[in-house]
PDB file of C-alpha atoms in Angstrom:
ATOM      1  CA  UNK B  25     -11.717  60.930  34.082  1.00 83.00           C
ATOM      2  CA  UNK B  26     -14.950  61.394  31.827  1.00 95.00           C
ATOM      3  CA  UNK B  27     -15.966  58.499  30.446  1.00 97.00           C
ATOM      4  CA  UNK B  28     -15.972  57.426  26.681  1.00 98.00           C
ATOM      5  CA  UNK B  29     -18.951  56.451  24.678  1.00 98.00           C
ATOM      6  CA  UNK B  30     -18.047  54.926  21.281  1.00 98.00           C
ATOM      7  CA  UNK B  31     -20.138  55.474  18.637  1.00 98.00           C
ATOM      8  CA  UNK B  32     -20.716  52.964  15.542  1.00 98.00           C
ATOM      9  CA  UNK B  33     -22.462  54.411  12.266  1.00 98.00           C
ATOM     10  CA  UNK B  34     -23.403  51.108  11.018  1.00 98.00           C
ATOM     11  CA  UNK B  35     -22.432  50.141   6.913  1.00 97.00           C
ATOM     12  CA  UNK B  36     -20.102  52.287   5.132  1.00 98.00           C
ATOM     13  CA  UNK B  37     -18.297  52.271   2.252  1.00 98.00           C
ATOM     14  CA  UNK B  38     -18.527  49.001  -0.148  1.00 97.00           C
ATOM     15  CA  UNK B  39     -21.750  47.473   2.403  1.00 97.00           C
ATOM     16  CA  UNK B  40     -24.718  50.355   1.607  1.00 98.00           C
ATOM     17  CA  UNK B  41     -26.604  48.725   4.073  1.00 97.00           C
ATOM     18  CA  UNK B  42     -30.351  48.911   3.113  1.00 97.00           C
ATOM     19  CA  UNK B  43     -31.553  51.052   0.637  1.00 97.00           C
ATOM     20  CA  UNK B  44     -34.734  53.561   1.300  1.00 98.00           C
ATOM     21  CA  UNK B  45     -38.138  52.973  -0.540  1.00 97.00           C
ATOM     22  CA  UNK B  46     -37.485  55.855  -2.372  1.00 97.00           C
ATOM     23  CA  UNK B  47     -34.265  54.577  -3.521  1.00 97.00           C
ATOM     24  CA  UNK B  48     -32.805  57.908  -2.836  1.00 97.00           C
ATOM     25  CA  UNK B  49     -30.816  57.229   0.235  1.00 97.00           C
ATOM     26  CA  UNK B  50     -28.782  54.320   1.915  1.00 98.00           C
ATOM     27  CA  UNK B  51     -28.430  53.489   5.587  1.00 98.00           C
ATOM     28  CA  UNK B  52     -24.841  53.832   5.500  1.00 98.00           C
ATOM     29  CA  UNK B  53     -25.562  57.218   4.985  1.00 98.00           C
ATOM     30  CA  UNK B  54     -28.292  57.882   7.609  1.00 98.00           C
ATOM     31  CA  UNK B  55     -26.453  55.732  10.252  1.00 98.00           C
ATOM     32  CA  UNK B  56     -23.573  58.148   9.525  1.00 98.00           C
ATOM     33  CA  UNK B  57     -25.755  61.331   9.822  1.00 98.00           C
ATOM     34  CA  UNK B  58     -27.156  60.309  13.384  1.00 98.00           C
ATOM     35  CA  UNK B  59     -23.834  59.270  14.355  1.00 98.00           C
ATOM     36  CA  UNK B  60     -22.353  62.423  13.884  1.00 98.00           C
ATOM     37  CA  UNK B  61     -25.643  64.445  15.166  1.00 98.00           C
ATOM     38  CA  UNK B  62     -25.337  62.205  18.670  1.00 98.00           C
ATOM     39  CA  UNK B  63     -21.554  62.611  19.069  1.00 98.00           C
ATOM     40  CA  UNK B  64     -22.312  66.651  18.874  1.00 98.00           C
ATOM     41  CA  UNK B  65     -24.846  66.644  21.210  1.00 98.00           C
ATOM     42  CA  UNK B  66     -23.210  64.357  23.587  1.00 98.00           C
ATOM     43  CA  UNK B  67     -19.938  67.048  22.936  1.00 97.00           C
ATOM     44  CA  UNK B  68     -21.897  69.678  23.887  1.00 97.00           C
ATOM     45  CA  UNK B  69     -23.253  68.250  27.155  1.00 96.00           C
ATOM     46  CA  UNK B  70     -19.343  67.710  28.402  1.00 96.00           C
ATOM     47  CA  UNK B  71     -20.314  64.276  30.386  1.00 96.00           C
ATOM     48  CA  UNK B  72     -18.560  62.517  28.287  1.00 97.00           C
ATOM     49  CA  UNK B  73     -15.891  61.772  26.007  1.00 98.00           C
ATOM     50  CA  UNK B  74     -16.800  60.474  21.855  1.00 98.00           C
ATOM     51  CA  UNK B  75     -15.181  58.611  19.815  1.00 98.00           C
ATOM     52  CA  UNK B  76     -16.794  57.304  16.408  1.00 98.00           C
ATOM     53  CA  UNK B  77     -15.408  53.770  14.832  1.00 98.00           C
ATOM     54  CA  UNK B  78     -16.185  55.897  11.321  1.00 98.00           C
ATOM     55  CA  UNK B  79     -16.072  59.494  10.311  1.00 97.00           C
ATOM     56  CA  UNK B  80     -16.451  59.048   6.672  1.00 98.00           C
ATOM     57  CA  UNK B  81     -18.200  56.749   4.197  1.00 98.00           C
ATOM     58  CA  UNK B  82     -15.557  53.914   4.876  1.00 97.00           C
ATOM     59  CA  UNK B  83     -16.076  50.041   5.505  1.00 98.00           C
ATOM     60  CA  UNK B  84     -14.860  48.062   8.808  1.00 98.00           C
ATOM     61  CA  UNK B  85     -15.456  44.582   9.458  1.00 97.00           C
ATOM     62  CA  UNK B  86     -17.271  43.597  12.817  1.00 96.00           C
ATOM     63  CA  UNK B  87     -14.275  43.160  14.319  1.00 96.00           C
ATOM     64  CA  UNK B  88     -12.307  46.402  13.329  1.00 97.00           C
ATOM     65  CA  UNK B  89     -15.333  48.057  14.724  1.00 98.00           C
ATOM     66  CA  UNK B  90     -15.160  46.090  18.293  1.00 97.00           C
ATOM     67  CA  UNK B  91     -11.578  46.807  18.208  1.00 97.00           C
ATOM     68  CA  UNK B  92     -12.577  50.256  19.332  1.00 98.00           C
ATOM     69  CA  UNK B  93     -14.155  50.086  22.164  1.00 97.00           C
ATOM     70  CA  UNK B  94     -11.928  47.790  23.523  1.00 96.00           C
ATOM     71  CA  UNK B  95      -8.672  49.897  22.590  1.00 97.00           C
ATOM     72  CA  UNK B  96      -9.950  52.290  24.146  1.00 97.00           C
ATOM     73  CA  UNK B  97     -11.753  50.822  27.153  1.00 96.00           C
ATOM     74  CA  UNK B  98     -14.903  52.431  26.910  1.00 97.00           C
ATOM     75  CA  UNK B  99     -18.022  52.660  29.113  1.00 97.00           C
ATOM     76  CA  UNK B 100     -20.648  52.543  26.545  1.00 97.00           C
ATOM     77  CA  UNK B 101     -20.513  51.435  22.769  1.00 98.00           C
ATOM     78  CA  UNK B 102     -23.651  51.620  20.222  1.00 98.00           C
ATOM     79  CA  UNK B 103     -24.117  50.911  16.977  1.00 98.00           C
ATOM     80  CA  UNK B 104     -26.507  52.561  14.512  1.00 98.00           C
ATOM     81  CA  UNK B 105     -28.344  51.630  11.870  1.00 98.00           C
ATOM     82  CA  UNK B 106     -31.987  51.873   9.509  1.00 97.00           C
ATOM     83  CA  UNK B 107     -33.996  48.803   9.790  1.00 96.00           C
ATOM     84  CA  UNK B 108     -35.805  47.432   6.774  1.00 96.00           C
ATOM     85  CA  UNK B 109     -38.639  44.468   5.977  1.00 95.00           C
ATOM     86  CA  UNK B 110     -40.549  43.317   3.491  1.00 95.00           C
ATOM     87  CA  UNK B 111     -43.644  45.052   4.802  1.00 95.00           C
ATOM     88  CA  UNK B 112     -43.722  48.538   4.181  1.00 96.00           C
ATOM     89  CA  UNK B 113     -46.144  48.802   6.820  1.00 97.00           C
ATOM     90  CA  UNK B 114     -43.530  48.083   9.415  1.00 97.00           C
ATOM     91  CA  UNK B 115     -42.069  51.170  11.131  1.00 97.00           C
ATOM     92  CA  UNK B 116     -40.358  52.635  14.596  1.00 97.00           C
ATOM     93  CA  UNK B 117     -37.212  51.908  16.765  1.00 98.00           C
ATOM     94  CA  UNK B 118     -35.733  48.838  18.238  1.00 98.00           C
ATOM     95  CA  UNK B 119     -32.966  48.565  20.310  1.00 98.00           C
ATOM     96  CA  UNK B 120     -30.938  45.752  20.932  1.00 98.00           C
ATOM     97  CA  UNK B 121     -29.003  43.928  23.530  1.00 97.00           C
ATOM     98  CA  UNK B 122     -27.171  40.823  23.559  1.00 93.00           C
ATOM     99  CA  UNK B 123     -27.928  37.408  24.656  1.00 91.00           C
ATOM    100  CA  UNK B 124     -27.073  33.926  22.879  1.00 89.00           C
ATOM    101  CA  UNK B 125     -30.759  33.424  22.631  1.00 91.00           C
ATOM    102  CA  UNK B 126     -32.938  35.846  20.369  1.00 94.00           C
ATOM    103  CA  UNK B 127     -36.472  37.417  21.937  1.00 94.00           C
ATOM    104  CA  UNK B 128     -37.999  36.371  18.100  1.00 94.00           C
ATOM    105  CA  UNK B 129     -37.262  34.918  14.600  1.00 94.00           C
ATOM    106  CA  UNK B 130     -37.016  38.390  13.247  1.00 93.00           C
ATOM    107  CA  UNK B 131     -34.259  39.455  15.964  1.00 95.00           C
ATOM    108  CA  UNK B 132     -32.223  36.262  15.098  1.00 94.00           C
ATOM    109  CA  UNK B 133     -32.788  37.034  11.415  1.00 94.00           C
ATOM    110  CA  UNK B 134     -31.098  40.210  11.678  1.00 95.00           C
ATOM    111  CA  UNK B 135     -28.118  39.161  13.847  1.00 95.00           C
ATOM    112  CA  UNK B 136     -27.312  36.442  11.634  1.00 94.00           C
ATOM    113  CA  UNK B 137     -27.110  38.612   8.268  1.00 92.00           C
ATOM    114  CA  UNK B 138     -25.388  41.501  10.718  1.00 94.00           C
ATOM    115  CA  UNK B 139     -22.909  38.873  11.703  1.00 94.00           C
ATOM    116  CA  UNK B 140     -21.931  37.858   8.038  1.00 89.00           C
ATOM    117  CA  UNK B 141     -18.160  37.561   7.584  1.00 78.00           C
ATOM    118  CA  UNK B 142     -17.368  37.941  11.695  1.00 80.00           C
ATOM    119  CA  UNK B 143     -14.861  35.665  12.830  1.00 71.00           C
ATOM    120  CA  UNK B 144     -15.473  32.618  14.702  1.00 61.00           C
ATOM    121  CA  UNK B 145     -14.683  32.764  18.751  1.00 59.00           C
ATOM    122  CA  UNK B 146     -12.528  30.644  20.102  1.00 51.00           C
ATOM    123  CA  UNK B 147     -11.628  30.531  24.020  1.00 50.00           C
ATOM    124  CA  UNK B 148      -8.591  28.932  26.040  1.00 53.00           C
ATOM    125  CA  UNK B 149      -8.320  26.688  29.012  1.00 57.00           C
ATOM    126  CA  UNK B 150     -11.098  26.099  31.231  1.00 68.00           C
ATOM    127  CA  UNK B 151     -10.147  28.829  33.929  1.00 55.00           C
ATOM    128  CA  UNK B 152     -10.062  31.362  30.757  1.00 53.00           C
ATOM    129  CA  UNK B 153     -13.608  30.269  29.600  1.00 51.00           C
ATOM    130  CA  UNK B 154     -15.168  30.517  33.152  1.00 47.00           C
ATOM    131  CA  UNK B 155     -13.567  34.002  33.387  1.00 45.00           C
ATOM    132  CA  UNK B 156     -14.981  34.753  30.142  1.00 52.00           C
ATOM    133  CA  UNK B 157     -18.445  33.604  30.950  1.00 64.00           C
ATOM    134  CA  UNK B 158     -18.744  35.453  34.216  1.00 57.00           C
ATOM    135  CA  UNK B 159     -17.098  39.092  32.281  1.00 62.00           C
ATOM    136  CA  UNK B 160     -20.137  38.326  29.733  1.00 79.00           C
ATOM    137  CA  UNK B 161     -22.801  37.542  32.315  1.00 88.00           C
ATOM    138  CA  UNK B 162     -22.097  41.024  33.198  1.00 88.00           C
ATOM    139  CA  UNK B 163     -21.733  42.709  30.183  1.00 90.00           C
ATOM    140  CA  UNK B 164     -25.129  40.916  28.925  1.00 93.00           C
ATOM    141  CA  UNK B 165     -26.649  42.738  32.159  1.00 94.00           C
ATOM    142  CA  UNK B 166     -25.397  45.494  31.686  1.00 94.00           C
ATOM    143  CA  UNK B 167     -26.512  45.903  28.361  1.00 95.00           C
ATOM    144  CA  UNK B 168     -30.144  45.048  28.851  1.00 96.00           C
ATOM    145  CA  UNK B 169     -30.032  47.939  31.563  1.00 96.00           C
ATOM    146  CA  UNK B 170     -28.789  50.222  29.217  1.00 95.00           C
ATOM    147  CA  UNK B 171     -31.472  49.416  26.553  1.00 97.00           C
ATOM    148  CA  UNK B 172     -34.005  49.769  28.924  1.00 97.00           C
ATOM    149  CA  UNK B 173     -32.796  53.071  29.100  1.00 96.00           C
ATOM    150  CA  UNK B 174     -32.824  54.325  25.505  1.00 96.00           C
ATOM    151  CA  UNK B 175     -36.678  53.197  25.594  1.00 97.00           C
ATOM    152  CA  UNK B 176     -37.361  54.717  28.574  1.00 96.00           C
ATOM    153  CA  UNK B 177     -36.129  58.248  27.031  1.00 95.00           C
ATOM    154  CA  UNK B 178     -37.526  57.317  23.795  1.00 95.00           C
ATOM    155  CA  UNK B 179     -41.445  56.268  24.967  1.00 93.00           C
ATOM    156  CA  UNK B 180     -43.557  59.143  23.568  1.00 92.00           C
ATOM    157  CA  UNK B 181     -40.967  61.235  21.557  1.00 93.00           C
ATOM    158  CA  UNK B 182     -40.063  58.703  19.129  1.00 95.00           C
ATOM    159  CA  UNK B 183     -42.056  55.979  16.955  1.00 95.00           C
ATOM    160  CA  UNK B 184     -41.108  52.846  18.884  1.00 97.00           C
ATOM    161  CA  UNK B 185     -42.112  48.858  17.842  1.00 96.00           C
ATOM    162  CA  UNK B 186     -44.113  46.754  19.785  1.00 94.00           C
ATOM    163  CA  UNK B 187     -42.172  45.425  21.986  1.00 96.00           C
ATOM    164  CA  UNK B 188     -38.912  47.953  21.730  1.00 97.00           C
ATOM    165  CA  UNK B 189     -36.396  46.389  23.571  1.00 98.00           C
ATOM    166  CA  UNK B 190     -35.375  43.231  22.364  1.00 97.00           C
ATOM    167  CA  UNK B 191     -32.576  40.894  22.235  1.00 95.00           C
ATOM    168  CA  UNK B 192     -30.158  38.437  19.898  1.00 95.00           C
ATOM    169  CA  UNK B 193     -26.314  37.182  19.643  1.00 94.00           C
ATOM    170  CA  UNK B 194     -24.783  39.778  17.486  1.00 95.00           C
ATOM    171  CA  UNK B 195     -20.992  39.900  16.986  1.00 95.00           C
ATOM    172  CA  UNK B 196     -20.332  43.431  17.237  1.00 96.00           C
ATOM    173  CA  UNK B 197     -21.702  43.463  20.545  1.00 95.00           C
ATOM    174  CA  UNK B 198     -20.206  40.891  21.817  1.00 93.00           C
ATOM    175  CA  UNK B 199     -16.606  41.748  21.318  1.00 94.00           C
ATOM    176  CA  UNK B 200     -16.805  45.585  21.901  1.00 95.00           C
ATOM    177  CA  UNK B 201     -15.868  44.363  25.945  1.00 93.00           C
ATOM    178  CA  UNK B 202     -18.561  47.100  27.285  1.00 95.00           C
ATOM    179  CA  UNK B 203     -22.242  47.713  27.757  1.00 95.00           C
ATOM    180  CA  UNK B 204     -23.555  47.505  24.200  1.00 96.00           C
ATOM    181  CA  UNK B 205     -26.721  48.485  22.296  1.00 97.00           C
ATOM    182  CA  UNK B 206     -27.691  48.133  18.732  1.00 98.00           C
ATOM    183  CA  UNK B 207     -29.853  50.902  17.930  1.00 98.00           C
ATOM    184  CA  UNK B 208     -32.183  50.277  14.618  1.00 98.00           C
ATOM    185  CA  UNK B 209     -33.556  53.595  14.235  1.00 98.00           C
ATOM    186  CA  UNK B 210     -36.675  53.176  11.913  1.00 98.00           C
ATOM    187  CA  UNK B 211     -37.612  51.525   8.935  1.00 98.00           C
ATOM    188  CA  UNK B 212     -36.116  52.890   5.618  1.00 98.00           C
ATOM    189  CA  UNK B 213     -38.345  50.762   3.837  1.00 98.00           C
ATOM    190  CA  UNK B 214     -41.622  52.482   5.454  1.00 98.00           C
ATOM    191  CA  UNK B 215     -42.400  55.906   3.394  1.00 98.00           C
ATOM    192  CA  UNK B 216     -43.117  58.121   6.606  1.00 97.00           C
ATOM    193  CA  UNK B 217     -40.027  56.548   9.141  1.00 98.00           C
ATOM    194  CA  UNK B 218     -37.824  57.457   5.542  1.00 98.00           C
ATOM    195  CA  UNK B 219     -39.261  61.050   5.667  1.00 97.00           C
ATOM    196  CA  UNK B 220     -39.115  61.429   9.388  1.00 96.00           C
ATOM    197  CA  UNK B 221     -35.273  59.911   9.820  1.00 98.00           C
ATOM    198  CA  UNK B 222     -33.882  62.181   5.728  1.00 98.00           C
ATOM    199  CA  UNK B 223     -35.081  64.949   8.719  1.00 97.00           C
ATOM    200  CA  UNK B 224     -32.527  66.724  10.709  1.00 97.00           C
ATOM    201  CA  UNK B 225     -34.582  68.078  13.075  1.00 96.00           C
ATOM    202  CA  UNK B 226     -36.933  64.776  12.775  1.00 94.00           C
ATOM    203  CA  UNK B 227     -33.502  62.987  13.802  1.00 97.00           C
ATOM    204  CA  UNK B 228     -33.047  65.530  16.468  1.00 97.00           C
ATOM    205  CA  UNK B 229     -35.392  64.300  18.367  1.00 96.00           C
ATOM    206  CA  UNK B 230     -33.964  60.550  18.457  1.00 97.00           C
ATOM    207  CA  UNK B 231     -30.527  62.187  19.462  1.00 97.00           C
ATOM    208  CA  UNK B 232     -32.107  63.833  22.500  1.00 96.00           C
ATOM    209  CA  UNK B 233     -33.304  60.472  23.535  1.00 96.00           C
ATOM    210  CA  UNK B 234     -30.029  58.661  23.174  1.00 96.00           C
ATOM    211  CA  UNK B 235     -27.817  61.675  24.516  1.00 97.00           C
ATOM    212  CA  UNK B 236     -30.183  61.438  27.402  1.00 95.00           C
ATOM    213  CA  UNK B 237     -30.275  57.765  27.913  1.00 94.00           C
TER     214      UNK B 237
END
């Protein structure tokens, strides 16, 4: 009867993800790291039930990842991962929820390179594409409310962007069939979020936020 929240380290295996301005550590391997650290805390609060779409330094495509949270009908799905720009002065958390239309360049930016190599959608009849419309209305709303969430726990524990909460048409989210956030949590290419997130109980304190949320 508990629900099950699905957990996505983002990257893995041949895809590093970004690498760190230190060049000492990847976002595969931080994405992994939180993963883990949230699906323990949400463990130990019982309210749930975890499952993670990677345990170990693997790679999935989009899809395999989506595949997931719809096998296993979840109520929540989120994917993790370390943001990174070419200004180093750029730092804190964005979360993401999905709409066909981005909030900004940058958001559209990153869904299109986290959407490289997802399949192309294709619907049936027109009945089938109305149902699917409606089912993704709903999802898309739900989603948003669930972001809203994660920044609402996060505001004044964690380094948060301008403007936290914002929005594009990424893939993963999309297929994984339940509420979905994308979770970017800090800039790996900013010297103090690298510190702060290479920080277990630095990370801790993101974990709270999202086990709370």
């Amino acid at each position: 009867g508990r629900p099950i929240v699905v957990i996505d380290a983002g990257h893995g295996g041949r895809d590093p993800g970004a690498t760190s301005v230190s060049g000492q550590v990847s976002e595969k391997d931080l994405s992994l790291a939180l993963a883990r650290e949230l699906k323990d805390q949400l463990v130990k609060r019982g309210r749930v039930r975890v499952a993670m779409t990677r345990e170990d330094d693997r790679y999935l495509t989009l899809d395999e990842r989506a595949a997931v949270p719809r096998r296993l009908s979840a109520a929540m799905f989120i994917s993790l991962h370390m943001d990174s720009a070419p200004n180093p002065l750029a730092r804190g958390a964005t979360v993401y929820s999905l709409s066909d239309i981005a909030s900004d360049t940058e958001a559209a930016r990153l869904a299109a390179s986290e959407n490289r190599g997802a399949r192309s959608e294709t619907t049936g009849g027109n009945v089938e594409a109305m149902l699917s419309d409606l089912a993704m209305q709903a999802q898309r709303s739900a989603s948003a409310d669930l972001a809203a969430r994660f920044v609402d726990r996060s505001s004044g524990r964690i380094e948060l962007r301008l403007n936290p909460h914002r929005f594009a048409a990424f893939h993963v989210l999309r297929r994984a069939d339940a509420p979905a956030v994308l979770f970017e949590a800090g800039y790996i290419s900013n010297a103090d979020d690298e510190l702060l997130l290479r920080s277990p109980a630095q990370r801790s304190r993101i974990v709270l936020a999202l086990a709370q949320a």
